PDB file of C-alpha atoms in Angstrom:
ATOM      1  CA  MET A   6      -0.014  -0.161  -0.249  1.00  0.00           C
ATOM      2  CA  ALA A   7       1.164   3.562  -0.393  1.00  0.00           C
ATOM      3  CA  LYS A   8       2.476   5.609   1.758  1.00  0.00           C
ATOM      4  CA  SER A   9      -0.200   8.454   2.867  1.00  0.00           C
ATOM      5  CA  LYS A  10       0.438  12.482   3.126  1.00  0.00           C
ATOM      6  CA  MET A  11       0.487  13.936   6.435  1.00  0.00           C
ATOM      7  CA  ASN A  12      -2.842  16.288   6.914  1.00  0.00           C
ATOM      8  CA  PRO A  13      -1.502  19.597   8.088  1.00  0.00           C
ATOM      9  CA  LYS A  14      -4.635  20.093  10.291  1.00  0.00           C
ATOM     10  CA  VAL A  15      -2.975  17.369  12.282  1.00  0.00           C
ATOM     11  CA  ASP A  16       0.691  18.968  12.787  1.00  0.00           C
ATOM     12  CA  PHE A  17      -0.263  20.529  16.297  1.00  0.00           C
ATOM     13  CA  TYR A  18      -1.127  17.514  17.930  1.00  0.00           C
ATOM     14  CA  PHE A  19       2.839  16.714  17.130  1.00  0.00           C
ATOM     15  CA  THR A  20       3.819  19.968  17.582  1.00  0.00           C
ATOM     16  CA  LYS A  21       1.621  20.511  20.824  1.00  0.00           C
ATOM     17  CA  ALA A  22       3.122  17.654  22.350  1.00  0.00           C
ATOM     18  CA  THR A  23       5.125  18.275  24.851  1.00  0.00           C
ATOM     19  CA  LYS A  24       6.307  14.693  27.240  1.00  0.00           C
ATOM     20  CA  TRP A  25       6.051  11.782  24.257  1.00  0.00           C
ATOM     21  CA  GLN A  26       6.912  14.098  20.981  1.00  0.00           C
ATOM     22  CA  LYS A  27       9.484  11.829  19.299  1.00  0.00           C
ATOM     23  CA  GLU A  28       7.426   8.697  20.263  1.00  0.00           C
ATOM     24  CA  ILE A  29       3.855  10.186  18.379  1.00  0.00           C
ATOM     25  CA  GLU A  30       6.113  11.210  15.684  1.00  0.00           C
ATOM     26  CA  GLN A  31       7.088   8.146  15.428  1.00  0.00           C
ATOM     27  CA  LEU A  32       4.083   5.892  15.559  1.00  0.00           C
ATOM     28  CA  ARG A  33       2.721   8.443  13.030  1.00  0.00           C
ATOM     29  CA  THR A  34       5.493   7.724  10.257  1.00  0.00           C
ATOM     30  CA  ILE A  35       4.594   3.691  11.291  1.00  0.00           C
ATOM     31  CA  VAL A  36       0.863   4.139  10.379  1.00  0.00           C
ATOM     32  CA  LEU A  37       1.483   6.438   7.663  1.00  0.00           C
ATOM     33  CA  ASP A  38       3.294   3.671   5.783  1.00  0.00           C
ATOM     34  CA  CYS A  39       0.466   1.517   6.414  1.00  0.00           C
ATOM     35  CA  GLY A  40      -1.693   3.876   3.436  1.00  0.00           C
ATOM     36  CA  LEU A  41      -4.511   4.814   6.085  1.00  0.00           C
ATOM     37  CA  GLU A  42      -5.919   8.645   5.958  1.00  0.00           C
ATOM     38  CA  GLU A  43      -5.088  11.055   8.464  1.00  0.00           C
ATOM     39  CA  VAL A  44      -8.003  12.996  10.308  1.00  0.00           C
ATOM     40  CA  LEU A  45      -8.384  14.724  13.378  1.00  0.00           C
ATOM     41  CA  LYS A  46     -10.992  12.523  16.095  1.00  0.00           C
ATOM     42  CA  TRP A  47     -11.773  13.507  19.598  1.00  0.00           C
ATOM     43  CA  GLY A  48      -9.250  15.799  19.279  1.00  0.00           C
ATOM     44  CA  CYS A  49      -5.997  13.266  18.365  1.00  0.00           C
ATOM     45  CA  PRO A  50      -4.422  11.941  15.303  1.00  0.00           C
ATOM     46  CA  CYS A  51      -7.358   9.561  14.103  1.00  0.00           C
ATOM     47  CA  TYR A  52      -6.430   6.880  11.191  1.00  0.00           C
ATOM     48  CA  THR A  53      -8.765   5.867   8.341  1.00  0.00           C
ATOM     49  CA  PHE A  54      -9.667   3.190   5.729  1.00  0.00           C
ATOM     50  CA  GLN A  55     -12.397   4.238   3.741  1.00  0.00           C
ATOM     51  CA  GLU A  56     -13.473   6.452   6.237  1.00  0.00           C
ATOM     52  CA  LYS A  57     -13.951   3.448   8.279  1.00  0.00           C
ATOM     53  CA  ASN A  58     -11.519   4.030  12.060  1.00  0.00           C
ATOM     54  CA  ILE A  59      -8.486   1.653  11.763  1.00  0.00           C
ATOM     55  CA  VAL A  60      -6.406   3.281  15.061  1.00  0.00           C
ATOM     56  CA  LEU A  61      -6.068   6.263  16.789  1.00  0.00           C
ATOM     57  CA  ILE A  62      -2.914   7.724  18.493  1.00  0.00           C
ATOM     58  CA  HIS A  63      -3.088   9.314  21.758  1.00  0.00           C
ATOM     59  CA  VAL A  64      -0.576  10.092  24.772  1.00  0.00           C
ATOM     60  CA  PHE A  65      -1.455   9.980  28.931  1.00  0.00           C
ATOM     61  CA  LYS A  66       1.186  10.782  31.325  1.00  0.00           C
ATOM     62  CA  GLU A  67       2.467   7.633  32.267  1.00  0.00           C
ATOM     63  CA  TYR A  68       2.239   6.179  28.463  1.00  0.00           C
ATOM     64  CA  CYS A  69       2.046   6.881  24.884  1.00  0.00           C
ATOM     65  CA  ALA A  70      -0.547   4.167  22.800  1.00  0.00           C
ATOM     66  CA  LEU A  71      -1.350   3.043  19.645  1.00  0.00           C
ATOM     67  CA  LEU A  72      -5.046   2.257  19.609  1.00  0.00           C
ATOM     68  CA  ILE A  73      -6.538  -0.286  17.498  1.00  0.00           C
ATOM     69  CA  PHE A  74     -10.398   0.323  17.106  1.00  0.00           C
ATOM     70  CA  LYS A  75     -11.467  -3.775  16.452  1.00  0.00           C
ATOM     71  CA  GLY A  76      -8.321  -4.843  18.255  1.00  0.00           C
ATOM     72  CA  VAL A  77     -10.407  -7.326  19.765  1.00  0.00           C
ATOM     73  CA  LEU A  78      -9.996  -9.441  16.441  1.00  0.00           C
ATOM     74  CA  ILE A  79      -6.536  -8.781  16.142  1.00  0.00           C
ATOM     75  CA  HIS A  80      -4.194 -12.153  16.563  1.00  0.00           C
ATOM     76  CA  ASP A  81      -2.024 -10.754  19.186  1.00  0.00           C
ATOM     77  CA  THR A  82       0.743 -13.380  18.559  1.00  0.00           C
ATOM     78  CA  LYS A  83       3.268 -11.090  20.411  1.00  0.00           C
ATOM     79  CA  GLY A  84       0.946 -10.292  23.682  1.00  0.00           C
ATOM     80  CA  ILE A  85       1.881  -6.795  23.048  1.00  0.00           C
ATOM     81  CA  LEU A  86      -2.289  -5.518  23.263  1.00  0.00           C
ATOM     82  CA  VAL A  87      -3.857  -4.090  26.141  1.00  0.00           C
ATOM     83  CA  GLN A  88      -7.257  -3.741  27.301  1.00  0.00           C
ATOM     84  CA  GLN A  89      -7.539   0.206  28.576  1.00  0.00           C
ATOM     85  CA  THR A  90     -10.185  -0.398  30.972  1.00  0.00           C
ATOM     86  CA  GLN A  91     -12.522  -3.816  31.614  1.00  0.00           C
ATOM     87  CA  ASN A  92     -15.298  -1.902  29.986  1.00  0.00           C
ATOM     88  CA  VAL A  93     -13.693  -1.219  26.723  1.00  0.00           C
ATOM     89  CA  GLN A  94     -15.353  -4.246  24.627  1.00  0.00           C
ATOM     90  CA  SER A  95     -13.609  -3.836  20.853  1.00  0.00           C
ATOM     91  CA  ALA A  96     -10.378  -1.569  20.956  1.00  0.00           C
ATOM     92  CA  ARG A  97      -6.983  -2.163  22.150  1.00  0.00           C
ATOM     93  CA  GLN A  98      -3.686  -0.357  22.750  1.00  0.00           C
ATOM     94  CA  VAL A  99      -0.254  -0.765  22.325  1.00  0.00           C
ATOM     95  CA  ARG A 100       1.952   0.887  24.974  1.00  0.00           C
ATOM     96  CA  PHE A 101       5.099   2.686  24.965  1.00  0.00           C
ATOM     97  CA  THR A 102       7.239   4.687  27.242  1.00  0.00           C
ATOM     98  CA  ASN A 103      10.060   5.586  25.401  1.00  0.00           C
ATOM     99  CA  ALA A 104      10.830   5.393  21.785  1.00  0.00           C
ATOM    100  CA  GLN A 105      13.045   2.272  21.582  1.00  0.00           C
ATOM    101  CA  GLN A 106      10.306   0.129  22.506  1.00  0.00           C
ATOM    102  CA  ILE A 107       8.786   1.746  19.076  1.00  0.00           C
ATOM    103  CA  ILE A 108      11.872   1.315  17.141  1.00  0.00           C
ATOM    104  CA  LYS A 109      12.188  -2.191  17.731  1.00  0.00           C
ATOM    105  CA  GLN A 110       8.221  -3.035  17.339  1.00  0.00           C
ATOM    106  CA  GLN A 111       7.784  -1.429  14.101  1.00  0.00           C
ATOM    107  CA  ARG A 112       7.479  -4.737  11.642  1.00  0.00           C
ATOM    108  CA  ILE A 113       4.686  -5.643  14.612  1.00  0.00           C
ATOM    109  CA  LEU A 114       3.081  -3.133  14.566  1.00  0.00           C
ATOM    110  CA  LYS A 115       2.495  -2.548  11.207  1.00  0.00           C
ATOM    111  CA  ALA A 116       1.956  -6.558  10.753  1.00  0.00           C
ATOM    112  CA  TYR A 117      -1.268  -5.138  13.314  1.00  0.00           C
ATOM    113  CA  ILE A 118      -1.991  -2.147  11.113  1.00  0.00           C
ATOM    114  CA  ASN A 119      -2.359  -4.254   8.051  1.00  0.00           C
ATOM    115  CA  GLU A 120      -4.105  -6.647   9.782  1.00  0.00           C
ATOM    116  CA  ALA A 121      -6.563  -4.488  10.789  1.00  0.00           C
ATOM    117  CA  ILE A 122      -7.520  -3.233   7.821  1.00  0.00           C
ATOM    118  CA  GLU A 123      -8.309  -6.626   6.518  1.00  0.00           C
ATOM    119  CA  VAL A 124     -10.648  -6.811   9.549  1.00  0.00           C
ATOM    120  CA  GLU A 125     -12.400  -3.898   7.831  1.00  0.00           C
ATOM    121  CA  LYS A 126     -11.930  -4.657   4.441  1.00  0.00           C
ATOM    122  CA  ALA A 127     -13.708  -8.350   5.816  1.00  0.00           C
ATOM    123  CA  GLY A 128     -16.509  -6.272   7.344  1.00  0.00           C
ATOM    124  CA  LEU A 129     -15.798  -8.317  10.748  1.00  0.00           C
ATOM    125  CA  THR A 130     -17.466  -6.651  13.707  1.00  0.00           C
ATOM    126  CA  VAL A 131     -16.850  -7.017  17.329  1.00  0.00           C
ATOM    127  CA  ASP A 132     -20.259  -8.922  18.708  1.00  0.00           C
ATOM    128  CA  LEU A 133     -20.685  -6.257  21.707  1.00  0.00           C
ATOM    129  CA  LYS A 134     -21.856  -7.570  25.082  1.00  0.00           C
ATOM    130  CA  ALA A 135     -25.239  -5.325  25.513  1.00  0.00           C
ATOM    131  CA  LYS A 136     -24.328  -3.262  28.272  1.00  0.00           C
ATOM    132  CA  SER A 137     -26.294  -3.441  31.407  1.00  0.00           C
ATOM    133  CA  LYS A 138     -28.375  -0.817  32.437  1.00  0.00           C
ATOM    134  CA  LEU A 139     -27.765   2.154  34.301  1.00  0.00           C
ATOM    135  CA  VAL A 140     -27.362   2.795  37.897  1.00  0.00           C
ATOM    136  CA  PHE A 141     -26.633   5.993  39.124  1.00  0.00           C
ATOM    137  CA  PRO A 142     -25.819   6.550  42.572  1.00  0.00           C
ATOM    138  CA  GLU A 143     -28.704   7.721  45.175  1.00  0.00           C
ATOM    139  CA  GLU A 144     -26.058  10.935  45.796  1.00  0.00           C
ATOM    140  CA  PHE A 145     -26.830  11.547  41.616  1.00  0.00           C
ATOM    141  CA  GLU A 146     -30.590  10.173  41.630  1.00  0.00           C
ATOM    142  CA  LYS A 147     -31.393  12.985  44.084  1.00  0.00           C
ATOM    143  CA  LYS A 148     -29.283  15.737  42.316  1.00  0.00           C
ATOM    144  CA  LEU A 149     -31.508  14.792  39.417  1.00  0.00           C
ATOM    145  CA  LYS A 150     -35.154  15.130  41.182  1.00  0.00           C
ATOM    146  CA  GLU A 151     -33.386  18.864  42.790  1.00  0.00           C
ATOM    147  CA  ASN A 152     -31.954  20.194  39.556  1.00  0.00           C
ATOM    148  CA  PRO A 153     -34.949  19.911  36.986  1.00  0.00           C
ATOM    149  CA  ARG A 154     -32.244  21.658  34.282  1.00  0.00           C
ATOM    150  CA  LEU A 155     -29.607  19.019  35.227  1.00  0.00           C
ATOM    151  CA  LYS A 156     -30.965  16.116  35.202  1.00  0.00           C
ATOM    152  CA  THR A 157     -32.475  17.356  31.193  1.00  0.00           C
ATOM    153  CA  ALA A 158     -28.924  17.918  30.073  1.00  0.00           C
ATOM    154  CA  PHE A 159     -28.087  14.614  31.498  1.00  0.00           C
ATOM    155  CA  SER A 160     -30.547  13.342  29.337  1.00  0.00           C
ATOM    156  CA  ALA A 161     -29.363  15.089  25.913  1.00  0.00           C
ATOM    157  CA  LEU A 162     -25.863  12.869  26.710  1.00  0.00           C
ATOM    158  CA  THR A 163     -25.234  10.635  24.228  1.00  0.00           C
ATOM    159  CA  PRO A 164     -25.373   7.179  26.164  1.00  0.00           C
ATOM    160  CA  GLY A 165     -21.701   7.054  26.192  1.00  0.00           C
ATOM    161  CA  ARG A 166     -20.765   9.536  28.067  1.00  0.00           C
ATOM    162  CA  GLN A 167     -24.211   8.978  30.547  1.00  0.00           C
ATOM    163  CA  ARG A 168     -22.574   5.240  31.064  1.00  0.00           C
ATOM    164  CA  ALA A 169     -19.141   7.182  31.631  1.00  0.00           C
ATOM    165  CA  TYR A 170     -20.728   9.621  34.737  1.00  0.00           C
ATOM    166  CA  SER A 171     -22.562   6.560  35.902  1.00  0.00           C
ATOM    167  CA  LEU A 172     -19.180   4.181  36.146  1.00  0.00           C
ATOM    168  CA  TYR A 173     -16.745   7.254  37.511  1.00  0.00           C
ATOM    169  CA  PHE A 174     -19.865   8.578  40.453  1.00  0.00           C
ATOM    170  CA  SER A 175     -20.301   4.713  41.695  1.00  0.00           C
ATOM    171  CA  ALA A 176     -16.548   4.240  41.557  1.00  0.00           C
ATOM    172  CA  ALA A 177     -16.373   6.312  44.645  1.00  0.00           C
ATOM    173  CA  LYS A 178     -16.547   4.148  47.775  1.00  0.00           C
ATOM    174  CA  GLN A 179     -17.336   6.545  50.308  1.00  0.00           C
ATOM    175  CA  SER A 180     -20.892   8.821  49.757  1.00  0.00           C
ATOM    176  CA  LYS A 181     -18.961  12.204  50.454  1.00  0.00           C
ATOM    177  CA  THR A 182     -16.549  11.295  47.645  1.00  0.00           C
ATOM    178  CA  ARG A 183     -19.209  10.691  45.078  1.00  0.00           C
ATOM    179  CA  GLU A 184     -20.906  13.731  46.456  1.00  0.00           C
ATOM    180  CA  ALA A 185     -17.842  16.046  45.831  1.00  0.00           C
ATOM    181  CA  ARG A 186     -17.654  13.903  42.006  1.00  0.00           C
ATOM    182  CA  ILE A 187     -20.788  15.052  41.257  1.00  0.00           C
ATOM    183  CA  GLU A 188     -20.591  18.446  42.557  1.00  0.00           C
ATOM    184  CA  LYS A 189     -17.397  18.663  40.491  1.00  0.00           C
ATOM    185  CA  HIS A 190     -19.366  17.644  37.330  1.00  0.00           C
ATOM    186  CA  ILE A 191     -22.125  19.831  37.306  1.00  0.00           C
ATOM    187  CA  LYS A 192     -21.286  22.431  35.450  1.00  0.00           C
ATOM    188  CA  GLN A 193     -19.615  20.056  32.738  1.00  0.00           C
ATOM    189  CA  ILE A 194     -22.894  17.753  32.605  1.00  0.00           C
ATOM    190  CA  LEU A 195     -24.809  21.833  32.174  1.00  0.00           C
ATOM    191  CA  GLN A 196     -22.698  21.969  29.258  1.00  0.00           C
ATOM    192  CA  GLY A 197     -24.079  19.142  27.292  1.00  0.00           C
ATOM    193  CA  LYS A 198     -20.178  18.016  27.775  1.00  0.00           C
ATOM    194  CA  GLY A 199     -19.052  14.311  28.460  1.00  0.00           C
ATOM    195  CA  LEU A 200     -16.497  13.044  31.609  1.00  0.00           C
ATOM    196  CA  ASN A 201     -13.607  13.811  29.248  1.00  0.00           C
ATOM    197  CA  ASP A 202     -14.643  16.684  26.935  1.00  0.00           C
TER     198      ASP A 202
END
């Protein structure tokens, strides 16, 4: 497959990076060598094949990663794919903490990316488990009853955003912590934003 061009609209992501700049630039080169189109989605460089998402480059405090959208369908012969959290059903990450790891795994990464393209060409889909009904902590239920504006704004959020808030609020073991988390995010919910927007 022919090498793809860099998208100038995505360049800022690589120039603004401070901690992982060298690593994500290497990942960009590897992905573009696989002939994918570079676009910007969710504020990150996303690489598509016939407008279908294949991989995404993103950074975290502890590592940078190449996320394969249908990574669960890839034959992970090298054991390098990581499930980001227990709630992620389809995507898998390959994580890096230095440039040498990327250089060393370049051939494997290209093979995995090419397999991800083949998965898309074949029209394979991930059999997603039905998500359980959202259960909110009573502290949040109380806030929704007290504040109709909050209830309306929360109902307008996408199911994924609602789920993220539900999991985040419920994860706190103490009522005081749940209340603090809820208070901190009310403004964000009223603005129609998700937990990580």
